[in-house]
Amino acid sequence: MDLATTHDWREGAAVPAKMSEEDSRADQAAFQSFVERNLRFAFRVAWALLRNRSDADDVVQECFLRLYRRRAWHGVEDERAYLARVVWRMARDRQRRPAREEGGMEMDTITATDHSPEAAAVSSSGMARLHRLIDALPEELRQPLVLSTLKEMTSAQIAATLGIPEGTVRTRIQRARLLLKQKLGP
C-alpha cells in the first residue's frame, strides 16, 4: 500500500491516496462485513425517526456510501454508537426536507415473524396503538425511548448519539415509559 495520504477535511481523517488491488479487495471485504453486521441496526435507527421505509432505506444507503468513500468506518471504537450517530443525523436532515407521501412499512412487519394470521392481526392492532402512543410522546422523550427499546442501545450510546448527558437519557426514558404506562392503562 502506498503510504502517501491525502487529508479529507470533511471528516478530518487521513485517506490513503492509492491502494494496491489486493488491499482494495481486502478493504471491500472488510466493509462488506461491516455493512452486514450493521445494516439492520442502521435501518432501525433511521426508521425510528422517519417512519417511512423508502426514506429509511435511502438514508442507510447514503450513510454506508459516505462512510465507504471517506473510509470513516475504519478504526471506530464503538461501531454501533458511531453508526447510530451518523444515521440519526442523516435521518434528521432528511426529516427536515419536504415530506414525501406515506408509504412506509409498519414496524410490526419488521419485528413480527412466524405468527398465525390471527395472532398477526391481534399483534398488529396492538402494535399500531403502541406506535401511535409512542409517536404522540414529546420528541425529547420519544427519541431516547426508541433508541433504547427498539435499537437496544445503552444509555452511554444514546447520550453520544443525541449529544446529551447519560443521566438525562435515563430520566427521559423513565418519563417516557411512565407516560406510556399511564396512557395504556391497566
Short mmCIF file of C-alpha atoms in Angstrom, two decimals:
data_model
loop_
_atom_site.label_atom_id
_atom_site.label_comp_id
_atom_site.label_asym_id
_atom_site.label_seq_id
_atom_site.Cartn_x
_atom_site.Cartn_y
_atom_site.Cartn_z
CA MET A 1 0.00 0.00 0.00
CA ASP A 2 1.29 3.43 -0.92
CA LEU A 3 1.91 5.45 2.22
CA ALA A 4 1.06 8.77 0.58
CA THR A 5 -2.15 10.13 2.03
CA THR A 6 -4.48 13.00 1.38
CA HIS A 7 -6.40 14.78 4.11
CA ASP A 8 -10.18 14.65 3.92
CA TRP A 9 -11.16 17.97 5.50
CA ARG A 10 -14.84 17.00 5.88
CA GLU A 11 -14.16 14.10 8.23
CA GLY A 12 -10.70 15.06 9.44
CA ALA A 13 -9.34 11.64 8.50
CA ALA A 14 -6.24 10.77 6.54
CA VAL A 15 -7.26 8.80 3.46
CA PRO A 16 -4.76 6.68 1.50
CA ALA A 17 -4.13 8.22 -1.91
CA LYS A 18 -3.57 4.87 -3.65
CA MET A 19 -4.25 1.28 -2.72
CA SER A 20 -2.95 -1.89 -4.25
CA GLU A 21 -5.56 -4.15 -5.82
CA GLU A 22 -5.09 -6.72 -3.06
CA ASP A 23 -5.50 -4.12 -0.33
CA SER A 24 -8.53 -2.74 -2.14
CA ARG A 25 -10.21 -6.17 -2.20
CA ALA A 26 -9.42 -6.71 1.49
CA ASP A 27 -10.84 -3.26 2.28
CA GLN A 28 -14.00 -4.02 0.32
CA ALA A 29 -14.41 -7.36 2.11
CA ALA A 30 -13.96 -5.68 5.49
CA PHE A 31 -16.50 -3.01 4.57
CA GLN A 32 -18.96 -5.64 3.35
CA SER A 33 -18.62 -7.38 6.71
CA PHE A 34 -19.18 -4.02 8.48
CA VAL A 35 -22.35 -3.45 6.43
CA GLU A 36 -23.67 -6.98 7.05
CA ARG A 37 -23.14 -6.58 10.82
CA ASN A 38 -24.86 -3.22 10.98
CA LEU A 39 -27.38 -2.96 8.14
CA ARG A 40 -30.45 -3.94 10.13
CA PHE A 41 -29.40 -1.79 13.07
CA ALA A 42 -28.84 1.25 10.82
CA PHE A 43 -32.23 0.74 9.17
CA ARG A 44 -33.98 0.55 12.52
CA VAL A 45 -32.33 3.78 13.69
CA ALA A 46 -33.42 5.57 10.50
CA TRP A 47 -36.90 4.02 10.70
CA ALA A 48 -37.32 5.18 14.31
CA LEU A 49 -37.05 8.77 13.21
CA LEU A 50 -38.50 8.76 9.69
CA ARG A 51 -41.29 6.14 9.92
CA ASN A 52 -41.05 5.66 6.15
CA ARG A 53 -39.36 2.64 4.62
CA SER A 54 -38.26 4.39 1.45
CA ASP A 55 -36.69 7.30 3.30
CA ALA A 56 -35.05 4.99 5.84
CA ASP A 57 -33.60 2.85 3.03
CA ASP A 58 -32.29 5.96 1.30
CA VAL A 59 -30.67 7.28 4.46
CA VAL A 60 -29.00 3.95 5.24
CA GLN A 61 -27.72 3.55 1.68
CA GLU A 62 -26.40 7.11 1.61
CA CYS A 63 -24.80 6.65 5.03
CA PHE A 64 -22.91 3.50 4.07
CA LEU A 65 -21.85 5.05 0.77
CA ARG A 66 -20.45 8.13 2.52
CA LEU A 67 -18.70 6.01 5.12
CA TYR A 68 -17.09 3.88 2.42
CA ARG A 69 -15.99 6.80 0.28
CA ARG A 70 -14.47 8.64 3.24
CA ARG A 71 -13.18 5.45 4.86
CA ALA A 72 -14.70 6.84 8.04
CA TRP A 73 -15.65 3.39 9.30
CA HIS A 74 -12.00 2.38 9.90
CA GLY A 75 -10.79 2.39 13.47
CA VAL A 76 -14.11 3.30 15.03
CA GLU A 77 -14.06 2.36 18.70
CA ASP A 78 -17.79 1.66 19.13
CA GLU A 79 -19.30 0.84 15.72
CA ARG A 80 -22.91 0.86 16.81
CA ALA A 81 -22.73 4.19 18.65
CA TYR A 82 -20.81 5.81 15.78
CA LEU A 83 -23.18 4.42 13.15
CA ALA A 84 -26.24 5.40 15.18
CA ARG A 85 -24.93 8.98 15.40
CA VAL A 86 -24.28 9.19 11.67
CA VAL A 87 -27.59 7.60 10.65
CA TRP A 88 -29.55 9.66 13.19
CA ARG A 89 -28.06 12.92 11.92
CA MET A 90 -28.68 11.99 8.29
CA ALA A 91 -32.26 10.97 9.12
CA ARG A 92 -32.80 14.31 10.91
CA ASP A 93 -31.55 16.09 7.80
CA ARG A 94 -33.90 14.01 5.64
CA GLN A 95 -36.76 14.73 8.05
CA ARG A 96 -36.27 18.47 7.56
CA ARG A 97 -36.75 18.10 3.80
CA PRO A 98 -40.28 18.38 2.40
CA ALA A 99 -42.36 15.36 3.41
CA ARG A 100 -42.92 12.57 0.92
CA GLU A 101 -46.10 10.53 0.64
CA GLU A 102 -46.60 7.98 3.35
CA GLY A 103 -45.67 4.59 2.02
CA GLY A 104 -43.74 3.31 4.96
CA MET A 105 -43.76 -0.17 6.32
CA GLU A 106 -45.27 -0.82 9.72
CA MET A 107 -42.73 -1.70 12.38
CA ASP A 108 -44.54 -4.94 13.21
CA THR A 109 -43.68 -6.29 9.76
CA ILE A 110 -40.04 -5.88 10.69
CA THR A 111 -40.26 -7.50 14.10
CA ALA A 112 -43.11 -9.99 13.79
CA THR A 113 -42.35 -13.35 12.23
CA ASP A 114 -43.73 -16.88 12.43
CA HIS A 115 -47.20 -15.85 13.69
CA SER A 116 -50.50 -17.22 12.55
CA PRO A 117 -52.71 -14.75 10.63
CA GLU A 118 -54.96 -14.33 13.68
CA ALA A 119 -52.04 -13.69 16.03
CA ALA A 120 -50.51 -11.30 13.50
CA ALA A 121 -53.79 -9.33 13.27
CA VAL A 122 -54.07 -9.02 17.07
CA SER A 123 -50.40 -8.13 17.36
CA SER A 124 -50.69 -5.65 14.52
CA SER A 125 -53.54 -3.70 16.12
CA GLY A 126 -51.77 -3.66 19.49
CA MET A 127 -48.51 -2.59 17.87
CA ALA A 128 -50.28 0.11 15.87
CA ARG A 129 -51.78 1.53 19.07
CA LEU A 130 -48.41 1.41 20.82
CA HIS A 131 -46.72 3.15 17.88
CA ARG A 132 -49.38 5.87 17.89
CA LEU A 133 -48.79 6.43 21.60
CA ILE A 134 -45.01 6.50 21.13
CA ASP A 135 -45.37 8.91 18.21
CA ALA A 136 -47.52 11.18 20.41
CA LEU A 137 -44.75 11.49 23.01
CA PRO A 138 -42.76 14.72 23.04
CA GLU A 139 -39.70 14.40 20.78
CA GLU A 140 -37.27 14.72 23.71
CA LEU A 141 -38.84 11.64 25.35
CA ARG A 142 -39.56 9.64 22.21
CA GLN A 143 -36.01 9.65 20.83
CA PRO A 144 -34.24 8.07 23.83
CA LEU A 145 -37.09 5.58 24.34
CA VAL A 146 -36.97 4.38 20.74
CA LEU A 147 -33.19 4.11 20.74
CA SER A 148 -33.12 2.16 23.99
CA THR A 149 -36.06 -0.14 23.40
CA LEU A 150 -36.15 -0.80 19.69
CA LYS A 151 -32.49 -0.25 18.90
CA GLU A 152 -31.18 -1.87 22.08
CA MET A 153 -28.64 0.88 22.64
CA THR A 154 -27.08 1.58 26.03
CA SER A 155 -27.57 4.88 27.85
CA ALA A 156 -23.99 5.85 27.00
CA GLN A 157 -24.54 5.16 23.29
CA ILE A 158 -27.80 7.12 23.30
CA ALA A 159 -26.12 10.01 25.12
CA ALA A 160 -23.37 10.08 22.48
CA THR A 161 -25.89 9.85 19.66
CA LEU A 162 -28.15 12.63 20.91
CA GLY A 163 -25.43 14.76 22.47
CA ILE A 164 -26.99 14.87 25.93
CA PRO A 165 -25.75 13.64 29.34
CA GLU A 166 -26.24 9.97 30.18
CA GLY A 167 -28.28 10.79 33.29
CA THR A 168 -30.65 12.85 31.16
CA VAL A 169 -31.10 9.86 28.84
CA ARG A 170 -32.12 7.61 31.75
CA THR A 171 -34.52 10.22 33.13
CA ARG A 172 -36.18 10.76 29.76
CA ILE A 173 -36.58 7.02 29.21
CA GLN A 174 -38.22 6.64 32.63
CA ARG A 175 -40.55 9.57 31.97
CA ALA A 176 -41.50 8.20 28.54
CA ARG A 177 -42.25 4.74 29.97
CA LEU A 178 -44.32 6.24 32.76
CA LEU A 179 -46.38 8.28 30.27
CA LEU A 180 -46.92 5.22 28.08
CA LYS A 181 -47.94 3.15 31.08
CA GLN A 182 -50.49 5.80 32.08
CA LYS A 183 -51.91 6.01 28.56
CA LEU A 184 -52.08 2.23 28.12
CA GLY A 185 -53.99 1.85 31.36
CA PRO A 186 -54.24 -1.31 33.45
#
